[in-house]
Short mmCIF file of N, CA and C in Angstrom, two decimals:
data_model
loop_
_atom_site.label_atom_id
_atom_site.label_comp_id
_atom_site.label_asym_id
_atom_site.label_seq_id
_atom_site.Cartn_x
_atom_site.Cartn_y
_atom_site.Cartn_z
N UNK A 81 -18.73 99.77 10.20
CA UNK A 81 -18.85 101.13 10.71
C UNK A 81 -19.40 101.13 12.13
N UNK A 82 -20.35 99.95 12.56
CA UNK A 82 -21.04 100.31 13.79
C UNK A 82 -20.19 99.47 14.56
N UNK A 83 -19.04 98.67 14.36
CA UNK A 83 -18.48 98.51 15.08
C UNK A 83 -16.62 98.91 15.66
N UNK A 84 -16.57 100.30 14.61
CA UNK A 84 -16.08 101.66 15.10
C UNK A 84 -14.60 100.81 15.81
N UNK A 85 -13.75 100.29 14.01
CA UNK A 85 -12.86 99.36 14.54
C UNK A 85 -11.22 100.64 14.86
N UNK A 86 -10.50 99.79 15.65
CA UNK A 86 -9.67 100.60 16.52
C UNK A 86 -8.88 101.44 15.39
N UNK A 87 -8.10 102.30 15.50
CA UNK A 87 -7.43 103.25 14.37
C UNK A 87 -5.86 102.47 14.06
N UNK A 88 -5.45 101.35 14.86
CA UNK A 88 -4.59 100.37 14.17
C UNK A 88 -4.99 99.57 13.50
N UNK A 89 -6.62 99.49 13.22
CA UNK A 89 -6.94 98.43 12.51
C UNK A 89 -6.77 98.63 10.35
N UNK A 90 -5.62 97.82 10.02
CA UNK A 90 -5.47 97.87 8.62
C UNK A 90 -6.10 96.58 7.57
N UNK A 91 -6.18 95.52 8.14
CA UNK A 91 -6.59 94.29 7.53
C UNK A 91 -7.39 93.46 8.44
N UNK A 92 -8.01 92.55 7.23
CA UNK A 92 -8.90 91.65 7.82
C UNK A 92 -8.54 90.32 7.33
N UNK A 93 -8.41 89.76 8.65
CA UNK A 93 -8.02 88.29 8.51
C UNK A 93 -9.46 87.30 8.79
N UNK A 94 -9.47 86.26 7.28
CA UNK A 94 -10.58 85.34 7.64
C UNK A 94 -10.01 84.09 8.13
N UNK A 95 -10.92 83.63 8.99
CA UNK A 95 -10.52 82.04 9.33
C UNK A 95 -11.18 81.27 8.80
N UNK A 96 -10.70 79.88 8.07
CA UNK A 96 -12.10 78.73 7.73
C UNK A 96 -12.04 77.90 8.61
N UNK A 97 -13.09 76.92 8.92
CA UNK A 97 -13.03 75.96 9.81
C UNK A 97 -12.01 74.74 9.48
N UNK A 98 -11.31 74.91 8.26
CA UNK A 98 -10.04 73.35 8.00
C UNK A 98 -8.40 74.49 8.52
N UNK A 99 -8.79 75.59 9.17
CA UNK A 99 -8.05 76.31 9.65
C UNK A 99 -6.79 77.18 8.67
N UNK A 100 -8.15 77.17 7.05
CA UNK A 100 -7.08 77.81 6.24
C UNK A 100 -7.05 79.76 6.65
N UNK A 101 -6.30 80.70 6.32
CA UNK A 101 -6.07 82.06 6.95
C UNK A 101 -6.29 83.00 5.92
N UNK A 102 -6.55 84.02 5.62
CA UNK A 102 -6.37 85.07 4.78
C UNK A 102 -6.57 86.38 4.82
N UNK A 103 -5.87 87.55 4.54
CA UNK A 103 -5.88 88.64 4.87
C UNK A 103 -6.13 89.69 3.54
N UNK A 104 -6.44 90.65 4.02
CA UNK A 104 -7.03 91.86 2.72
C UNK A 104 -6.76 92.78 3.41
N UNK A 105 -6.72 93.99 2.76
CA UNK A 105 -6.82 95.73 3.12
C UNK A 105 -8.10 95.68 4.05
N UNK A 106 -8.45 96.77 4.94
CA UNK A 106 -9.41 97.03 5.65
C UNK A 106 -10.28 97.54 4.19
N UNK A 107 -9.76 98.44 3.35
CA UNK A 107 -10.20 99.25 2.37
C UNK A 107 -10.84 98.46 1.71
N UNK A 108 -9.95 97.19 1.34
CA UNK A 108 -10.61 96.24 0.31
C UNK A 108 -12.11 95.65 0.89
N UNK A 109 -12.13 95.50 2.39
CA UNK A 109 -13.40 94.43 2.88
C UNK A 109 -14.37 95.36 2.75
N UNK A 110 -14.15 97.15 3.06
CA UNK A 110 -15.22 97.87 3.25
C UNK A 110 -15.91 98.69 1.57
N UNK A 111 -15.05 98.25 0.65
CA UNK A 111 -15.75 97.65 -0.90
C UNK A 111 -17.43 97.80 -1.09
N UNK A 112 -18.22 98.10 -1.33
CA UNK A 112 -19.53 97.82 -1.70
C UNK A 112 -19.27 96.02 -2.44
N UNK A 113 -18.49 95.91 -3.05
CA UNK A 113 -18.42 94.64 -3.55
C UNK A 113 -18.18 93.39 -3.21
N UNK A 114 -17.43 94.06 -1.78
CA UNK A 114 -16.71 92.48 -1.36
C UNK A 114 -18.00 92.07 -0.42
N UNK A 115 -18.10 90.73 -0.36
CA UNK A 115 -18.94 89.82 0.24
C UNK A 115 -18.71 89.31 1.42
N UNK A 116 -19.80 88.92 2.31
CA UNK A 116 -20.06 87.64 2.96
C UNK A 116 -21.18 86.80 2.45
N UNK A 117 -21.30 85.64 1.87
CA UNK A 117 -22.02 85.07 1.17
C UNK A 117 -22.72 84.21 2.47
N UNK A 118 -24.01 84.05 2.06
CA UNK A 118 -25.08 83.07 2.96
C UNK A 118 -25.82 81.96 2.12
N UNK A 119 -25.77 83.03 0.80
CA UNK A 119 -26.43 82.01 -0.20
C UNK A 119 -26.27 82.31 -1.41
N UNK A 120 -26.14 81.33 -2.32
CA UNK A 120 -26.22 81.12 -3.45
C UNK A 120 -27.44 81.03 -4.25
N UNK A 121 -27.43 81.54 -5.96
CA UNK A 121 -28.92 81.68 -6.60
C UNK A 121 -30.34 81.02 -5.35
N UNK A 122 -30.03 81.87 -4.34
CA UNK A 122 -31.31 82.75 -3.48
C UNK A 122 -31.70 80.56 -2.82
N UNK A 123 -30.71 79.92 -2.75
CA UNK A 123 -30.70 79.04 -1.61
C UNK A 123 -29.89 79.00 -0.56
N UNK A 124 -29.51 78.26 0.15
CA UNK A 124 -28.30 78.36 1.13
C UNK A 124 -27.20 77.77 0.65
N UNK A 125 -26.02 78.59 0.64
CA UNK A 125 -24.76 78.37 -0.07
C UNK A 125 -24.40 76.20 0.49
N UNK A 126 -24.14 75.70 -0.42
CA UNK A 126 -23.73 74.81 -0.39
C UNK A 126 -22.37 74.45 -0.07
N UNK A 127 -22.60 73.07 0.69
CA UNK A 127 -21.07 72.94 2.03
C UNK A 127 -20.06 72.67 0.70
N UNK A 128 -19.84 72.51 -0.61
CA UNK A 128 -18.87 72.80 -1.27
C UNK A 128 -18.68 74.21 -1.96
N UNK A 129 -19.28 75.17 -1.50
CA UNK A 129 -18.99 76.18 -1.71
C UNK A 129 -18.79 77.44 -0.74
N UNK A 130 -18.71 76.34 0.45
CA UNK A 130 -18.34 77.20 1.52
C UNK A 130 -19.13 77.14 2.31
N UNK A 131 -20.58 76.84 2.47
CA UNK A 131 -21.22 76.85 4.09
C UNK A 131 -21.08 76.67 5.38
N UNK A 132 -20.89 77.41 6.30
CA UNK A 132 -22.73 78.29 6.17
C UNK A 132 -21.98 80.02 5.36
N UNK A 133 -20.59 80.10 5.08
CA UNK A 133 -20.43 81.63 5.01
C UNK A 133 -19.41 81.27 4.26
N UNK A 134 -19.24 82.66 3.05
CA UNK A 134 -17.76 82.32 2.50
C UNK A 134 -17.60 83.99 1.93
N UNK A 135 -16.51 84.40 2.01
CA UNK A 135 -16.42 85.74 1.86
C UNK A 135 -15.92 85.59 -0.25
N UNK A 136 -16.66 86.54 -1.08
CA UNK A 136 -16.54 86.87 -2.09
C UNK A 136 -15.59 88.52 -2.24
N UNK A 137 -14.48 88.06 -3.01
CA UNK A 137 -13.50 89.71 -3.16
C UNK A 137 -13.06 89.90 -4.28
N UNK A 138 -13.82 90.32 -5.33
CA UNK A 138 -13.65 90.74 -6.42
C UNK A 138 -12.51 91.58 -6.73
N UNK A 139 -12.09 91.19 -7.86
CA UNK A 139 -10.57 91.79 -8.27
C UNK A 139 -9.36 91.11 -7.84
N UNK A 140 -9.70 89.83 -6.63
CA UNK A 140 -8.59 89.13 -6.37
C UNK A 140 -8.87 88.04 -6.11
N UNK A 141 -7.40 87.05 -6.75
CA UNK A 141 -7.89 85.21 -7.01
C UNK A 141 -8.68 84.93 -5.81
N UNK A 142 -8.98 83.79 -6.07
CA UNK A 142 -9.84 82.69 -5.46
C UNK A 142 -9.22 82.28 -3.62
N UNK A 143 -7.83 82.72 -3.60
CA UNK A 143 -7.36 82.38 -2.33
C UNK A 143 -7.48 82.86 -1.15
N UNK A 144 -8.24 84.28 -1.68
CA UNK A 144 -8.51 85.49 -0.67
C UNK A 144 -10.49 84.96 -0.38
N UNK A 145 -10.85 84.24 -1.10
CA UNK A 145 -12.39 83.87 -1.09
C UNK A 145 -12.80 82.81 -0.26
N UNK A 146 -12.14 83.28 1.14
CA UNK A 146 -11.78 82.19 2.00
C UNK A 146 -13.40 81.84 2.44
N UNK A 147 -13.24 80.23 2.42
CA UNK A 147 -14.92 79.61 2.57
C UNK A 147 -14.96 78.71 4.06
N UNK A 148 -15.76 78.02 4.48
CA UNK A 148 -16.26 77.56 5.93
C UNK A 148 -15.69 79.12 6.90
N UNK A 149 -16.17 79.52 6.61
CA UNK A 149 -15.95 80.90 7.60
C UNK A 149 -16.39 80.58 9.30
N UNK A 150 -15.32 80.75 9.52
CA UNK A 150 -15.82 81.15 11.47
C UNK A 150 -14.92 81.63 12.02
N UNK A 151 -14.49 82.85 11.55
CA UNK A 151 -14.08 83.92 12.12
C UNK A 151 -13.49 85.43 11.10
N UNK A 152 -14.04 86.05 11.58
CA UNK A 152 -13.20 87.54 10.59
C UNK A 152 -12.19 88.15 11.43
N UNK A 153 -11.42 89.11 11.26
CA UNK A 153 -10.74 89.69 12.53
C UNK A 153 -10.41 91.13 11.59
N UNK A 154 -9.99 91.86 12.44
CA UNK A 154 -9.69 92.97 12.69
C UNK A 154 -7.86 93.49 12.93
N UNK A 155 -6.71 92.96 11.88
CA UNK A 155 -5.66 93.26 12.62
C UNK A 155 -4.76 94.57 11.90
N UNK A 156 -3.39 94.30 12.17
CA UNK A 156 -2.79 95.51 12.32
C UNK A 156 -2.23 95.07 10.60
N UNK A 157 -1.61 96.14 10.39
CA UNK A 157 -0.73 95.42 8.91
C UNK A 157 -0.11 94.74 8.58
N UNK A 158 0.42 94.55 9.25
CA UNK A 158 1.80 93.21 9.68
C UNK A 158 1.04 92.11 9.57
N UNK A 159 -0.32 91.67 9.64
CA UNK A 159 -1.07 90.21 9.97
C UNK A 159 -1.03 90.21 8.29
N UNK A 160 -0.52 88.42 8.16
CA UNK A 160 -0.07 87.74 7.41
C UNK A 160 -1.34 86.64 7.24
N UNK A 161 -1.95 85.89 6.07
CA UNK A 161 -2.28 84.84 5.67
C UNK A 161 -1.55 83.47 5.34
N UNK A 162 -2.41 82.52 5.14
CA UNK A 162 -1.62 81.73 4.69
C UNK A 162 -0.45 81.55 3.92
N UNK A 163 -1.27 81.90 2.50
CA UNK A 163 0.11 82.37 1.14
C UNK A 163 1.20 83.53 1.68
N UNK A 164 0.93 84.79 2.25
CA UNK A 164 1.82 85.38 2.43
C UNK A 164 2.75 85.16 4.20
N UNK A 165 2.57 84.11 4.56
CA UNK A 165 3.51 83.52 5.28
C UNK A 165 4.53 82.74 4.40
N UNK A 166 4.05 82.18 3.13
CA UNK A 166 5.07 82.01 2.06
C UNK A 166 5.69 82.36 1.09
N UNK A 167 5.56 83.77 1.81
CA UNK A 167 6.22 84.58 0.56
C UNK A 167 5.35 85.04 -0.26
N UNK A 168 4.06 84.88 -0.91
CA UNK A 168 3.57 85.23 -1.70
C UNK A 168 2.60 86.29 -1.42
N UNK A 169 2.26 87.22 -2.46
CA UNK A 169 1.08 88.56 -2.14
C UNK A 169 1.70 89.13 -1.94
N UNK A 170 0.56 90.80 -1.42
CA UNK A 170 -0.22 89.92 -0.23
C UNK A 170 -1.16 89.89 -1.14
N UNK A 171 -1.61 90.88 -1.91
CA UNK A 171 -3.04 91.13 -2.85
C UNK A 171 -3.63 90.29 -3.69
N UNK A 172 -2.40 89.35 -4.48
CA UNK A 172 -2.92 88.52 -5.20
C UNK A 172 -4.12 89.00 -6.51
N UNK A 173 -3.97 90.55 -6.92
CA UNK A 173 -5.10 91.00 -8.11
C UNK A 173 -4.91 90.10 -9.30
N UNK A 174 -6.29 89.87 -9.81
CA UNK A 174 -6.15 89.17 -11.13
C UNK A 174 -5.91 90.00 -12.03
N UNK A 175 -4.83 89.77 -12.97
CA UNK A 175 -4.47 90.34 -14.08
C UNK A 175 -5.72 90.36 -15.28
N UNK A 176 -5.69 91.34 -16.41
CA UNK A 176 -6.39 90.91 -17.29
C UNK A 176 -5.97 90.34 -18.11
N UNK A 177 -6.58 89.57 -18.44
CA UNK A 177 -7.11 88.51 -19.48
C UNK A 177 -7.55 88.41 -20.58
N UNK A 178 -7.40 87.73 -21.46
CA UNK A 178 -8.41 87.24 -22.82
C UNK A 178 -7.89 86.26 -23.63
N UNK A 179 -8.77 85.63 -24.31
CA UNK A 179 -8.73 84.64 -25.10
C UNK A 179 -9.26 84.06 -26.53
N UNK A 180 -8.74 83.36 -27.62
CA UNK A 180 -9.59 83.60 -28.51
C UNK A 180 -10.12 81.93 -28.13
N UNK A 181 -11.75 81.75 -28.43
CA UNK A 181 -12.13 80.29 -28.37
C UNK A 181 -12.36 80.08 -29.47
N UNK A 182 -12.91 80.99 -30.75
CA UNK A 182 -13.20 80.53 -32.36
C UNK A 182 -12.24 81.59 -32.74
N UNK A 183 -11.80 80.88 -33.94
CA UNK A 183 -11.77 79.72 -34.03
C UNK A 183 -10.81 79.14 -33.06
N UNK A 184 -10.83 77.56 -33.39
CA UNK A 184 -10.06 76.98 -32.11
C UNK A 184 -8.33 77.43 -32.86
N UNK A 185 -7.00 76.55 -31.58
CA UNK A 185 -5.83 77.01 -32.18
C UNK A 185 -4.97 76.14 -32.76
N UNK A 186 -5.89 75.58 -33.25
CA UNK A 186 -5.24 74.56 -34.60
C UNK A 186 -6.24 74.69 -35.81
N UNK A 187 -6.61 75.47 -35.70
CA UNK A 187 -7.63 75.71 -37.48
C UNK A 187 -6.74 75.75 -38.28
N UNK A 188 -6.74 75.13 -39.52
CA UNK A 188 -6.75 75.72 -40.86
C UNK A 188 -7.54 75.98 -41.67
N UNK A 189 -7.19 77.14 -43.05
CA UNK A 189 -8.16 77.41 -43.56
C UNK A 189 -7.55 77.69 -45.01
N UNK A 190 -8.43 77.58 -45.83
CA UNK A 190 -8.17 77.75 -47.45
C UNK A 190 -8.58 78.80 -48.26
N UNK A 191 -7.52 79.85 -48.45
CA UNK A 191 -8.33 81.41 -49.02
C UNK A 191 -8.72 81.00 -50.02
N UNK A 192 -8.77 80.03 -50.81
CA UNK A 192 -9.80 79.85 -51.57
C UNK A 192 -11.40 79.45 -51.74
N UNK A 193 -11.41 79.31 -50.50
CA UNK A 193 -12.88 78.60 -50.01
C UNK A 193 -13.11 79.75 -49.11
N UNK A 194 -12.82 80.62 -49.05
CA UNK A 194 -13.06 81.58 -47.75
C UNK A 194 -14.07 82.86 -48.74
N UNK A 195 -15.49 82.57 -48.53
CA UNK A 195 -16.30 83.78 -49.49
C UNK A 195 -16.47 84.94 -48.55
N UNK A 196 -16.66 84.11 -46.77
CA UNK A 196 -16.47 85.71 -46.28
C UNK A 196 -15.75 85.56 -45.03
N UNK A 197 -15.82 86.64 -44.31
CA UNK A 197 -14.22 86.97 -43.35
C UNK A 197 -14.71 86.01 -41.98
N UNK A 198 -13.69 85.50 -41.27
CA UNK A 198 -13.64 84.55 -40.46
C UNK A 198 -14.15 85.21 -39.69
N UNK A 199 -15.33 84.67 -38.79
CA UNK A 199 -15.76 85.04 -37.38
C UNK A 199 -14.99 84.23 -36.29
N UNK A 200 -14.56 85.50 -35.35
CA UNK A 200 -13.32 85.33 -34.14
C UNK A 200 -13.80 85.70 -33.33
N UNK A 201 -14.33 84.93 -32.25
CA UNK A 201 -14.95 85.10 -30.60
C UNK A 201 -14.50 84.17 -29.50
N UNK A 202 -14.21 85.49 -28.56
CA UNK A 202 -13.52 84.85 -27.32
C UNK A 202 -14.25 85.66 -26.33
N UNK A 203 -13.63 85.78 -24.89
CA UNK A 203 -13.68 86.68 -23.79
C UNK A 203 -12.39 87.18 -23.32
N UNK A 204 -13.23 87.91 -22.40
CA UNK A 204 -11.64 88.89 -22.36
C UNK A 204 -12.32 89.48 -20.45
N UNK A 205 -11.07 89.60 -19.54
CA UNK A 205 -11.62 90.02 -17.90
C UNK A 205 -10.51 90.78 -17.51
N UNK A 206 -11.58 91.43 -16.46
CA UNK A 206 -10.06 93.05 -16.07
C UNK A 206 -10.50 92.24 -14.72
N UNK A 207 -10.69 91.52 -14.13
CA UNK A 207 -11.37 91.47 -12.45
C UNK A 207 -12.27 92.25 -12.42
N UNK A 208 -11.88 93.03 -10.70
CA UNK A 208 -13.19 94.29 -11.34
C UNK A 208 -12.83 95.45 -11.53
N UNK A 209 -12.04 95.52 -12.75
CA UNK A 209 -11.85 96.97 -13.06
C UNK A 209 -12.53 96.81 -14.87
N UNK A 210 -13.22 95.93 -15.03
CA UNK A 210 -13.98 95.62 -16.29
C UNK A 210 -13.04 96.24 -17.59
N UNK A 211 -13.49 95.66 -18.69
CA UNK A 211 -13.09 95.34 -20.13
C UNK A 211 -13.74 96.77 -21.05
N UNK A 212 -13.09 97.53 -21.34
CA UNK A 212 -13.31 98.59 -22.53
C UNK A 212 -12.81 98.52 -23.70
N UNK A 213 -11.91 97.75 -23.93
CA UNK A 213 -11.52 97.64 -25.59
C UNK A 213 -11.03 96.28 -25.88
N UNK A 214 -10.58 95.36 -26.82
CA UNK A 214 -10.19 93.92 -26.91
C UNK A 214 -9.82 94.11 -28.50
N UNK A 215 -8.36 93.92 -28.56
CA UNK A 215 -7.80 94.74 -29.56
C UNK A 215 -7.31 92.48 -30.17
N UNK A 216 -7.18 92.40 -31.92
CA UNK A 216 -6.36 91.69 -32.28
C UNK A 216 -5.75 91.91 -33.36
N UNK A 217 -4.43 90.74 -33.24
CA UNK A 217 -3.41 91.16 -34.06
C UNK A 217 -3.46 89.39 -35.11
N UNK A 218 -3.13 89.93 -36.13
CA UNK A 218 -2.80 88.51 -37.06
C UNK A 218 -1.37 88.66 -37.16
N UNK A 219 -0.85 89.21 -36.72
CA UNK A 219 0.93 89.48 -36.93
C UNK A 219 1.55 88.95 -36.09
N UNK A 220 0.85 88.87 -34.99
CA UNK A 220 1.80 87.92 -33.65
C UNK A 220 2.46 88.97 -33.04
N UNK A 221 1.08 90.26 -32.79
CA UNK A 221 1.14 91.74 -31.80
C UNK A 221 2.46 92.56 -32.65
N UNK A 222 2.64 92.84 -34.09
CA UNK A 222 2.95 93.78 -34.46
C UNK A 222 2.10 94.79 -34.74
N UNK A 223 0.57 94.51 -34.84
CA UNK A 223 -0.23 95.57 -35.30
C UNK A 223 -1.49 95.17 -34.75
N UNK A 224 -2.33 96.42 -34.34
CA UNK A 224 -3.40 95.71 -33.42
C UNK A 224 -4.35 96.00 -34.62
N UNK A 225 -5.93 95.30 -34.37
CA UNK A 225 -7.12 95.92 -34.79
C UNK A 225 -8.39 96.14 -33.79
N UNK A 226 -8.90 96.76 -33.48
CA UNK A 226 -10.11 96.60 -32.40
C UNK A 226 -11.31 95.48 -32.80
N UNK A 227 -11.79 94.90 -32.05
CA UNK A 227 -12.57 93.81 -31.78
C UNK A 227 -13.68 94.31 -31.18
N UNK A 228 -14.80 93.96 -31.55
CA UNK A 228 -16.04 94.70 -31.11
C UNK A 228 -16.74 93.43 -29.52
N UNK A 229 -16.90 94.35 -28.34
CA UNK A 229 -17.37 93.66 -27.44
C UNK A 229 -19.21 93.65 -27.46
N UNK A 230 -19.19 92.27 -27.71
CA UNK A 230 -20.86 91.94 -27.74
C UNK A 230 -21.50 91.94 -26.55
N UNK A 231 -20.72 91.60 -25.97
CA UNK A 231 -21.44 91.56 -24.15
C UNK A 231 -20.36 91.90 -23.47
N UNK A 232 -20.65 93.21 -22.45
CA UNK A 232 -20.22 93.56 -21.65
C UNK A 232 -20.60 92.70 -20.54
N UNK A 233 -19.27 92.40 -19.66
CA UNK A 233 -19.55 91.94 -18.43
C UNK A 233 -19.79 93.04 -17.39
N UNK A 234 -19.24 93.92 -17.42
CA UNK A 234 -19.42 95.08 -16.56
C UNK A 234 -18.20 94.87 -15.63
N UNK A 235 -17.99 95.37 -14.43
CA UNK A 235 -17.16 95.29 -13.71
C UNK A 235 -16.48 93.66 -12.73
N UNK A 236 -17.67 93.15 -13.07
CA UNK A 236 -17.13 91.75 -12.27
C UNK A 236 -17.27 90.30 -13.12
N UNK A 237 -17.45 90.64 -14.28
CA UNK A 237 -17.94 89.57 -15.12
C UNK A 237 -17.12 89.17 -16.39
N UNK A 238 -16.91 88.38 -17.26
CA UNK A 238 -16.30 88.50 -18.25
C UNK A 238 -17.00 89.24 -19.88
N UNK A 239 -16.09 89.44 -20.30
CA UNK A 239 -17.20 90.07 -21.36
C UNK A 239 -17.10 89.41 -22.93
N UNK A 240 -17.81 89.42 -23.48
CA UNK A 240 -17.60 88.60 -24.68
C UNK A 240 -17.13 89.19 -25.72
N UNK A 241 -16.02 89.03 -27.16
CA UNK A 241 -16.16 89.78 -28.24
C UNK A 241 -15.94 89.29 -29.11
N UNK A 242 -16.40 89.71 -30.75
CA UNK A 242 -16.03 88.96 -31.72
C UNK A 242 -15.20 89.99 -32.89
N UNK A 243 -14.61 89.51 -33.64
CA UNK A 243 -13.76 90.12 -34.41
C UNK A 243 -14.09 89.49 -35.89
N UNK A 244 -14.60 90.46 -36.94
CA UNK A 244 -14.54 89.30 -38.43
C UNK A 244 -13.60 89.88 -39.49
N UNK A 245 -12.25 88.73 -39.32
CA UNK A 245 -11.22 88.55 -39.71
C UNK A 245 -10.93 88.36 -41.39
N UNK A 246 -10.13 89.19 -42.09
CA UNK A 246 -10.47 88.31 -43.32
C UNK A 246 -8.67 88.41 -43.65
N UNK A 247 -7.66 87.34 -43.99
CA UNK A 247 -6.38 87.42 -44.02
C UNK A 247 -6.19 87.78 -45.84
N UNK A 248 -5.56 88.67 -46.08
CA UNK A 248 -5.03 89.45 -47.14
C UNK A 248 -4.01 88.55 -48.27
N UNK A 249 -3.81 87.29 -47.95
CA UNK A 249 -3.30 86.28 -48.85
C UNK A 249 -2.61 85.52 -48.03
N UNK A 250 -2.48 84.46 -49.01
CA UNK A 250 -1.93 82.96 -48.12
C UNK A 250 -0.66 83.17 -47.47
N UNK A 251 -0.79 83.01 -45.79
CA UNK A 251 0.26 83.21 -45.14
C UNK A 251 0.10 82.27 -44.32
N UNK A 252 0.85 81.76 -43.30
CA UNK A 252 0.54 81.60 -41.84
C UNK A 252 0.68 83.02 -40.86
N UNK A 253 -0.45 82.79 -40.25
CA UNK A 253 -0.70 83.53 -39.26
C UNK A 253 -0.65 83.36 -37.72
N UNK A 254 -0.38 83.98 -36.75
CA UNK A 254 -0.28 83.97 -35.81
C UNK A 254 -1.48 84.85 -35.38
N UNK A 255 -2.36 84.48 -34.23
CA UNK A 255 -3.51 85.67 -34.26
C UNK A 255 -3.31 85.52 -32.72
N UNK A 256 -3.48 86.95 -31.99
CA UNK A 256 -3.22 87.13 -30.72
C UNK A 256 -4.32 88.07 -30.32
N UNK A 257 -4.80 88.13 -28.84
CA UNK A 257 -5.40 88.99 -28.94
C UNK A 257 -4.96 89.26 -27.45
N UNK A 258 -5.29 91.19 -27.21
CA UNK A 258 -5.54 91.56 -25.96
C UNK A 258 -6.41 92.39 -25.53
#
């Protein structure tokens, strides 16, 4: 703001010092969220994680989190990054996500030994548009059920949930979740 950038200005291009490039919305850098990092858990960011500066941009991959920083810029819309000199982007948003980790995806199990319903916990990530529901299916997504989230990540974090499963007679199952 105090440096009251020109009214062609639409994106911001970072430079790293191995001379990799990357560009974002003006909208996106002026974010409450998006970063310039100096340091990490309250030391000085470490030269594999980018020192002395590495810009953090939530809601989009890792390629836009351009690190050895020494230079930002100010350009018009047309200014291109690395990846989208190849075609790719420009935004690069992470899709959401989820996963089941328990059980793993080669379990079997024996409804006869089963006295109570399978506990099913994974995570699940929106970027940062955060996680409100985490639905699964034993049908292989013909029919959902809701999954209760134990930990919210909030908007930039992943969030945790578990589901307790109990299958209605000996089948194979397919269990999916979203």
């Amino acid at each position: 703001d105090q440096a009251s950038p020109l009214s062609s200005a639409a994106r911001v291009r970072l430079h790293g010092v191995d001379n990799y490039t990357d560009t974002f919305s003006l909208e996106k850098a002026l974010e409450q969220t998006t970063l310039i990092a100096f340091h990490m858990n309250g030391e000085r960011l470490p030269h594999r994680h980018g020192y002395p500066a590495r810009a953090i941009v939530p809601g989009y991959f890792g390629e836009k989190h351009v690190k050895w920083l020494t230079r930002i810029e100010l350009t018009t819309a047309d200014a291109k990054g690395f990846y989208e000199t190849q075609g790719w982007g420009p935004d690069f948003i992470v899709p959401t996500r989820s996963r089941i980790d328990v059980p793993s995806y080669d379990a079997r199990f024996s409804l006869g030994q089963i006295a109570v319903p399978i506990e099913m916990r994974g995570v699940a990530f929106g970027g940062n548009r955060g996680i409100s529901r985490v639905e699964i299916s034993d049908d292989d997504g013909e029919s959902w059920d809701n999954a209760e989230i134990t930990r919210s990540g909030g908007d930039l974090a992943w969030s945790l949930w578990s589901y307790k499963w109990q299958p209605n007679s000996p089948d194979d199952y397919t269990l999916v979740v979203r």
